[in-house]
Tab-separated table of N, CA and C in Angstrom:
chain	number	residue	atom	x	y	z
P	1	MET	N	27.032	41.321	45.026
P	1	MET	CA	25.884	41.910	45.023
P	1	MET	C	25.700	43.511	44.730
P	2	ASP	N	25.098	44.412	44.270
P	2	ASP	CA	24.797	45.955	43.980
P	2	ASP	C	24.605	45.942	45.531
P	3	SER	N	25.477	46.968	45.998
P	3	SER	CA	24.890	47.748	47.622
P	3	SER	C	23.788	48.572	47.447
P	4	SER	N	23.034	48.996	46.438
P	4	SER	CA	21.960	49.366	46.115
P	4	SER	C	20.870	48.471	46.533
P	5	ILE	N	21.257	47.284	46.131
P	5	ILE	CA	20.192	46.239	46.049
P	5	ILE	C	20.167	45.693	47.782
P	6	ALA	N	21.139	45.639	48.452
P	6	ALA	CA	21.134	45.270	49.522
P	6	ALA	C	20.251	46.304	50.590
P	7	SER	N	20.371	47.430	50.240
P	7	SER	CA	19.823	48.740	51.262
P	7	SER	C	18.366	48.789	51.137
P	8	GLU	N	17.752	47.938	49.628
P	8	GLU	CA	16.132	48.096	49.477
P	8	GLU	C	15.388	47.709	50.797
P	9	LEU	N	14.328	48.339	50.941
P	9	LEU	CA	13.074	48.054	51.738
P	9	LEU	C	11.928	47.071	50.950
P	10	ASP	N	12.187	45.925	51.431
P	10	ASP	CA	11.285	44.896	50.587
P	10	ASP	C	9.670	45.135	50.982
P	11	ALA	N	8.710	44.927	50.250
P	11	ALA	CA	7.294	44.667	50.851
P	11	ALA	C	7.389	43.413	51.287
P	12	ALA	N	6.408	43.240	51.946
P	12	ALA	CA	6.000	41.862	52.590
P	12	ALA	C	5.158	40.978	51.164
P	13	ALA	N	5.495	39.798	51.331
P	13	ALA	CA	5.003	39.014	49.964
P	13	ALA	C	3.534	38.504	50.490
P	14	VAL	N	2.453	39.071	49.613
P	14	VAL	CA	0.868	39.056	49.893
P	14	VAL	C	0.210	38.159	48.860
P	15	LEU	N	0.578	37.748	47.633
P	15	LEU	CA	0.141	37.256	46.673
P	15	LEU	C	-0.143	35.589	47.459
P	16	PRO	N	-1.441	35.171	47.115
P	16	PRO	CA	-1.236	33.702	47.442
P	16	PRO	C	-0.121	32.615	46.708
P	17	GLY	N	0.109	32.044	47.926
P	17	GLY	CA	1.252	31.042	47.384
P	17	GLY	C	2.536	31.385	47.137
P	18	GLU	N	2.528	32.686	47.114
P	18	GLU	CA	3.952	33.622	47.173
P	18	GLU	C	4.851	33.558	48.243
P	19	ASN	N	5.970	33.361	48.426
P	19	ASN	CA	6.678	33.605	49.906
P	19	ASN	C	7.883	34.672	49.740
P	20	PHE	N	7.845	35.820	48.212
P	20	PHE	CA	9.089	36.346	48.186
P	20	PHE	C	8.348	37.824	47.802
P	21	SER	N	9.224	38.902	47.972
P	21	SER	CA	8.918	40.210	47.529
P	21	SER	C	8.718	40.446	46.081
P	22	ARG	N	7.565	40.708	45.540
P	22	ARG	CA	7.899	41.536	44.452
P	22	ARG	C	8.247	42.986	44.172
P	23	VAL	N	8.273	43.585	45.244
P	23	VAL	CA	8.496	45.313	45.389
P	23	VAL	C	9.132	45.827	46.297
P	24	ALA	N	9.873	46.649	46.188
P	24	ALA	CA	10.903	47.324	46.842
P	24	ALA	C	10.901	48.774	46.647
P	25	LEU	N	11.243	49.473	47.908
P	25	LEU	CA	11.563	50.768	48.050
P	25	LEU	C	13.391	50.867	48.161
P	26	THR	N	14.103	52.244	47.093
P	26	THR	CA	14.927	52.413	47.681
P	26	THR	C	14.967	53.425	48.616
P	27	PRO	N	16.101	53.657	49.329
P	27	PRO	CA	16.321	54.128	50.583
P	27	PRO	C	15.860	55.650	50.222
P	28	GLU	N	16.260	56.311	49.280
P	28	GLU	CA	15.651	57.454	48.888
P	28	GLU	C	14.206	57.512	48.590
P	29	ALA	N	13.689	56.462	48.286
P	29	ALA	CA	12.430	56.355	47.660
P	29	ALA	C	11.445	56.493	49.713
P	30	LYS	N	12.078	55.901	50.216
P	30	LYS	CA	11.536	55.937	51.359
P	30	LYS	C	11.844	56.899	52.153
P	31	GLU	N	12.745	57.894	52.011
P	31	GLU	CA	12.878	59.149	52.631
P	31	GLU	C	11.818	60.154	51.998
P	32	LEU	N	11.581	59.976	50.983
P	32	LEU	CA	10.528	60.953	50.191
P	32	LEU	C	9.071	60.609	50.950
P	33	LEU	N	9.095	59.436	50.803
P	33	LEU	CA	7.556	58.905	51.581
P	33	LEU	C	7.588	59.343	52.873
P	34	LEU	N	8.647	59.344	53.697
P	34	LEU	CA	8.667	59.810	54.950
P	34	LEU	C	8.394	61.184	55.108
P	35	ARG	N	9.229	61.998	53.954
P	35	ARG	CA	8.767	63.473	54.189
P	35	ARG	C	7.099	63.755	53.687
P	36	LEU	N	6.664	63.128	52.480
P	36	LEU	CA	5.180	63.334	52.352
P	36	LEU	C	4.337	62.977	53.193
P	37	ARG	N	4.613	62.147	54.130
P	37	ARG	CA	3.652	61.217	54.905
P	37	ARG	C	2.829	62.492	56.105
P	38	PRO	N	3.570	63.456	56.692
P	38	PRO	CA	3.181	64.312	57.425
P	38	PRO	C	2.231	65.779	56.784
P	39	ILE	N	1.912	65.497	55.329
P	39	ILE	CA	1.503	66.291	54.444
P	39	ILE	C	0.396	65.662	54.398
P	40	HIS	N	0.391	64.556	53.596
P	40	HIS	CA	-0.859	63.930	53.322
P	40	HIS	C	-1.501	62.969	53.809
P	41	GLY	N	-0.663	62.477	54.925
P	41	GLY	CA	-1.068	61.243	55.642
P	41	GLY	C	-0.992	59.971	55.085
P	42	GLU	N	-1.366	58.713	55.185
P	42	GLU	CA	-1.064	57.481	54.775
P	42	GLU	C	-1.249	57.820	53.904
P	43	LEU	N	-0.417	56.739	53.010
P	43	LEU	CA	0.035	56.696	51.602
P	43	LEU	C	-0.256	55.312	50.986
P	44	MET	N	-0.318	55.544	49.592
P	44	MET	CA	-0.512	54.087	49.049
P	44	MET	C	0.237	54.423	47.261
P	45	PHE	N	0.414	53.001	46.719
P	45	PHE	CA	1.269	53.598	45.140
P	45	PHE	C	0.078	52.745	44.540
P	46	HIS	N	-0.068	53.254	43.598
P	46	HIS	CA	-0.917	52.223	42.046
P	46	HIS	C	0.116	52.378	40.823
P	47	GLN	N	0.144	51.364	40.323
P	47	GLN	CA	0.859	51.072	39.307
P	47	GLN	C	-0.056	50.640	37.980
P	48	SER	N	-0.369	51.619	37.152
P	48	SER	CA	-1.202	51.666	36.001
P	48	SER	C	-0.369	50.894	34.739
P	49	GLY	N	-1.303	50.844	33.712
P	49	GLY	CA	-0.370	50.436	32.681
P	49	GLY	C	-0.546	51.652	31.743
P	50	GLY	N	-0.489	52.542	31.973
P	50	GLY	CA	-0.837	53.583	30.699
P	50	GLY	C	0.259	53.995	30.115
P	51	CYS	N	0.343	55.020	29.154
P	51	CYS	CA	1.736	55.322	28.594
P	51	CYS	C	2.552	56.704	29.118
P	52	CYS	N	3.430	57.026	28.721
P	52	CYS	CA	4.140	58.175	29.301
P	52	CYS	C	4.018	58.273	30.911
P	53	ASP	N	3.520	59.263	31.528
P	53	ASP	CA	3.782	59.274	32.962
P	53	ASP	C	2.832	58.436	33.707
P	54	GLY	N	1.868	57.914	32.880
P	54	GLY	CA	0.756	56.910	33.149
P	54	GLY	C	1.491	55.511	33.649
P	55	SER	N	2.983	55.173	33.221
P	55	SER	CA	3.281	54.238	33.711
P	55	SER	C	4.237	54.548	34.664
P	56	SER	N	4.239	55.315	35.840
P	56	SER	CA	4.948	55.657	36.699
P	56	SER	C	4.295	55.214	38.022
P	57	PRO	N	4.905	55.046	38.961
P	57	PRO	CA	4.200	54.841	40.105
P	57	PRO	C	3.627	55.708	40.645
P	58	MET	N	2.029	55.949	40.664
P	58	MET	CA	1.484	57.198	41.250
P	58	MET	C	1.236	57.025	42.943
P	59	CYS	N	1.672	57.871	43.685
P	59	CYS	CA	1.438	58.023	44.962
P	59	CYS	C	0.220	58.836	45.379
P	60	TYR	N	-0.773	58.305	46.400
P	60	TYR	CA	-1.843	59.033	46.648
P	60	TYR	C	-2.247	59.017	47.882
P	61	PRO	N	-2.749	59.606	48.697
P	61	PRO	CA	-3.198	59.274	50.279
P	61	PRO	C	-4.000	58.240	50.215
P	62	LYS	N	-3.796	57.430	51.154
P	62	LYS	CA	-4.321	55.963	51.155
P	62	LYS	C	-5.927	56.140	51.075
P	63	GLY	N	-6.251	55.538	50.216
P	63	GLY	CA	-7.861	55.574	49.921
P	63	GLY	C	-8.095	56.333	48.767
P	64	GLU	N	-7.453	57.094	48.762
P	64	GLU	CA	-7.879	58.099	47.455
P	64	GLU	C	-8.235	57.540	46.160
P	65	PHE	N	-7.130	56.885	45.694
P	65	PHE	CA	-7.370	55.688	44.611
P	65	PHE	C	-8.336	54.507	44.847
P	66	LEU	N	-9.508	54.730	44.349
P	66	LEU	CA	-10.086	53.247	44.539
P	66	LEU	C	-9.680	51.892	43.927
P	67	THR	N	-9.119	50.920	44.485
P	67	THR	CA	-8.857	49.728	43.827
P	67	THR	C	-10.195	48.818	43.993
P	68	SER	N	-9.994	47.995	43.055
P	68	SER	CA	-11.154	46.943	42.858
P	68	SER	C	-10.574	45.554	42.302
P	69	GLU	N	-11.372	44.706	41.631
P	69	GLU	CA	-10.788	43.375	41.475
P	69	GLU	C	-10.141	43.623	39.964
P	70	ALA	N	-9.811	44.790	39.546
P	70	ALA	CA	-9.311	45.120	38.172
P	70	ALA	C	-7.582	45.432	38.889
P	71	ASP	N	-7.360	45.234	40.008
P	71	ASP	CA	-5.980	45.746	40.581
P	71	ASP	C	-5.622	44.383	41.522
P	72	VAL	N	-4.285	44.313	41.883
P	72	VAL	CA	-3.891	43.522	42.398
P	72	VAL	C	-2.701	43.937	43.125
P	73	LEU	N	-2.900	43.580	44.531
P	73	LEU	CA	-2.063	44.163	45.506
P	73	LEU	C	-0.760	43.233	45.730
P	74	LEU	N	0.462	44.176	45.171
P	74	LEU	CA	1.592	43.609	44.957
P	74	LEU	C	2.425	43.266	46.593
P	75	GLY	N	2.321	44.081	47.236
P	75	GLY	CA	3.112	43.897	48.364
P	75	GLY	C	2.618	45.055	49.559
P	76	VAL	N	3.021	44.770	50.642
P	76	VAL	CA	2.933	45.903	51.807
P	76	VAL	C	4.297	46.297	52.318
P	77	PHE	N	4.473	47.479	52.401
P	77	PHE	CA	5.744	47.828	52.923
P	77	PHE	C	5.502	48.530	54.265
P	78	ASP	N	6.453	48.226	55.414
P	78	ASP	CA	6.187	48.722	56.701
P	78	ASP	C	7.499	49.713	56.738
P	79	VAL	N	6.734	51.075	56.307
P	79	VAL	CA	7.308	52.319	56.542
P	79	VAL	C	7.406	53.101	58.242
P	80	GLU	N	8.387	52.381	58.793
P	80	GLU	CA	8.778	52.938	60.204
P	80	GLU	C	7.274	52.942	60.872
P	81	GLY	N	6.834	51.561	60.925
P	81	GLY	CA	5.485	51.248	61.659
P	81	GLY	C	4.327	51.572	60.753
P	82	GLU	N	4.320	51.937	59.883
P	82	GLU	CA	2.901	52.119	59.112
P	82	GLU	C	3.054	51.825	57.692
P	83	GLU	N	1.787	51.201	57.172
P	83	GLU	CA	1.857	50.235	56.096
P	83	GLU	C	1.451	51.005	55.345
P	84	LEU	N	2.095	50.877	53.792
P	84	LEU	CA	2.002	51.188	52.584
P	84	LEU	C	1.951	50.450	51.383
P	85	GLU	N	0.582	50.418	51.118
P	85	GLU	CA	0.155	49.436	50.110
P	85	GLU	C	0.875	49.447	48.499
P	86	PHE	N	1.055	48.547	47.791
P	86	PHE	CA	1.487	48.742	46.042
P	86	PHE	C	0.656	48.123	45.440
P	87	TRP	N	-0.124	48.735	44.771
P	87	TRP	CA	-1.124	48.056	43.937
P	87	TRP	C	-0.695	48.264	42.405
P	88	MET	N	-1.481	47.450	41.327
P	88	MET	CA	-1.136	47.614	40.262
P	88	MET	C	-2.114	46.848	39.344
P	89	SER	N	-2.618	47.456	38.355
P	89	SER	CA	-3.759	47.022	37.647
P	89	SER	C	-3.495	45.793	37.026
P	90	ARG	N	-4.404	44.824	36.989
P	90	ARG	CA	-4.436	43.289	37.031
P	90	ARG	C	-3.878	43.363	35.441
P	91	GLU	N	-4.516	44.112	34.693
P	91	GLU	CA	-3.959	44.001	33.129
P	91	GLU	C	-2.513	44.121	32.998
P	92	GLN	N	-1.799	45.195	34.058
P	92	GLN	CA	-0.499	45.206	33.882
P	92	GLN	C	0.216	44.267	34.278
P	93	PHE	N	-0.182	43.463	35.520
P	93	PHE	CA	0.266	42.509	35.988
P	93	PHE	C	0.457	41.411	35.163
P	94	GLU	N	-0.311	41.011	34.321
P	94	GLU	CA	-0.253	40.212	33.378
P	94	GLU	C	1.226	40.301	32.568
P	95	TYR	N	1.335	41.550	32.221
P	95	TYR	CA	2.636	41.588	31.599
P	95	TYR	C	3.726	41.625	32.368
P	96	TRP	N	3.608	42.197	33.758
P	96	TRP	CA	5.063	42.286	34.541
P	96	TRP	C	5.257	41.194	35.455
P	97	LYS	N	4.281	40.098	35.420
P	97	LYS	CA	4.528	39.232	36.474
P	97	LYS	C	5.692	38.443	37.041
P	98	HIS	N	6.540	38.405	35.780
P	98	HIS	CA	8.039	37.680	35.845
P	98	HIS	C	8.914	38.816	36.389
P	99	THR	N	8.580	39.998	37.056
P	99	THR	CA	9.470	41.394	37.002
P	99	THR	C	9.474	41.566	38.854
P	100	HIS	N	10.846	41.823	39.221
P	100	HIS	CA	10.472	42.366	40.565
P	100	HIS	C	10.945	43.846	40.498
P	101	LEU	N	10.166	44.808	41.156
P	101	LEU	CA	10.034	45.902	40.954
P	101	LEU	C	10.701	46.947	42.076
P	102	THR	N	11.202	48.132	41.449
P	102	THR	CA	12.041	48.886	42.568
P	102	THR	C	11.083	50.094	42.244
P	103	VAL	N	10.899	50.785	43.325
P	103	VAL	CA	10.368	52.259	43.418
P	103	VAL	C	11.591	53.041	43.637
P	104	ASP	N	12.036	53.841	43.033
P	104	ASP	CA	13.030	54.810	43.234
P	104	ASP	C	12.769	56.660	42.825
P	105	VAL	N	13.494	57.209	43.114
P	105	VAL	CA	13.377	58.790	42.961
P	105	VAL	C	14.044	59.524	41.979
P	106	VAL	N	13.469	60.140	41.323
P	106	VAL	CA	14.468	60.866	40.428
P	106	VAL	C	14.237	62.478	40.236
P	107	THR	N	14.934	63.304	40.347
P	107	THR	CA	14.871	65.155	40.311
P	107	THR	C	13.673	64.932	38.838
P	108	GLY	N	12.893	65.964	38.906
P	108	GLY	CA	11.783	66.327	37.923
P	108	GLY	C	10.695	66.015	38.217
P	109	ARG	N	9.594	66.774	37.227
P	109	ARG	CA	8.254	66.387	38.027
P	109	ARG	C	7.448	65.832	36.903
P	110	GLY	N	6.840	64.650	37.087
P	110	GLY	CA	5.977	64.456	36.355
P	110	GLY	C	4.628	64.997	36.086
P	111	SER	N	3.837	64.476	35.149
P	111	SER	CA	2.719	65.145	34.955
P	111	SER	C	1.979	64.171	35.647
P	112	GLY	N	0.731	64.443	36.226
P	112	GLY	CA	-0.226	63.397	36.855
P	112	GLY	C	-0.549	64.036	38.709
P	113	PHE	N	-1.204	63.219	39.174
P	113	PHE	CA	-1.626	63.351	40.574
P	113	PHE	C	-0.833	62.958	41.537
P	114	SER	N	0.057	62.474	41.399
P	114	SER	CA	1.327	62.184	42.674
P	114	SER	C	1.383	62.939	43.106
P	115	VAL	N	1.702	62.654	44.511
P	115	VAL	CA	1.734	63.665	45.740
P	115	VAL	C	3.073	64.253	45.944
P	116	GLU	N	4.051	63.575	45.178
P	116	GLU	CA	5.382	64.233	44.873
P	116	GLU	C	5.666	64.973	44.056
P	117	ALA	N	5.008	65.382	43.251
P	117	ALA	CA	4.985	66.390	42.390
P	117	ALA	C	5.384	67.687	42.287
P	118	PRO	N	4.778	68.507	43.806
P	118	PRO	CA	5.387	69.577	44.186
P	118	PRO	C	6.774	69.736	44.915
P	119	GLU	N	7.793	68.569	44.941
P	119	GLU	CA	8.538	68.589	45.588
P	119	GLU	C	9.743	68.481	44.530
P	120	GLY	N	9.187	68.518	43.372
P	120	GLY	CA	10.397	68.521	42.111
P	120	GLY	C	10.870	67.110	42.123
P	121	LYS	N	10.288	66.156	42.324
P	121	LYS	CA	10.725	64.739	42.389
P	121	LYS	C	9.713	63.974	41.562
P	122	ARG	N	10.213	62.887	41.162
P	122	ARG	CA	9.175	61.518	40.865
P	122	ARG	C	9.549	60.441	41.125
P	123	PHE	N	8.673	59.539	41.365
P	123	PHE	CA	8.790	58.077	41.908
P	123	PHE	C	8.922	57.446	40.270
P	124	LEU	N	9.733	56.678	39.970
P	124	LEU	CA	9.556	55.609	39.017
P	124	LEU	C	9.916	54.384	39.125
P	125	ILE	N	9.976	53.758	38.374
P	125	ILE	CA	10.177	51.919	38.775
P	125	ILE	C	11.315	51.501	38.098
P	126	ARG	N	12.108	50.903	38.554
P	126	ARG	CA	13.260	50.035	38.188
P	126	ARG	C	12.923	48.590	38.074
P	127	SER	N	13.218	48.010	37.023
P	127	SER	CA	12.686	46.486	37.149
P	127	SER	C	13.843	45.291	36.770
P	128	ARG	N	13.743	44.298	37.346
P	128	ARG	CA	14.435	43.371	37.064
P	128	ARG	C	13.822	41.758	37.096
P	129	LEU	N	14.168	41.028	36.343
P	129	LEU	CA	13.379	39.455	36.208
P	129	LEU	C	13.596	38.871	37.519
P	130	LEU	N	12.533	38.239	37.796
P	130	LEU	CA	12.612	37.166	39.100
P	130	LEU	C	13.458	36.328	39.060
P	131	GLY	N	13.717	35.738	39.718
P	131	GLY	CA	14.560	34.182	39.484
P	131	GLY	C	15.837	34.313	39.756
């Protein structure tokens, strides 16, 4: 097993009938979230199905991005005692339902409203097939 996989933080399973995590954070993503939390308060992720940076996970102050029945809650992280939800548009979930997602961080600025942009970093998704 890849050592980076062993050190990931898995989200709690939340979809009805499932007992496995669909989404994880790399240690680098967790570290960045811990730096962002004092600045922005509680956080959340939303993964849309847009193109370009629209396909990157967007990190918002919790509740700033309004979710609805058009979204699926894929998992809830415990980031040092604070819950962080990971949402995805229902339409995108239909395409990605067979994948496990890992939120990672790279250097560079994405375009969009994600709170990490001023840090010179951006979140991105790495995926693998479930199973």
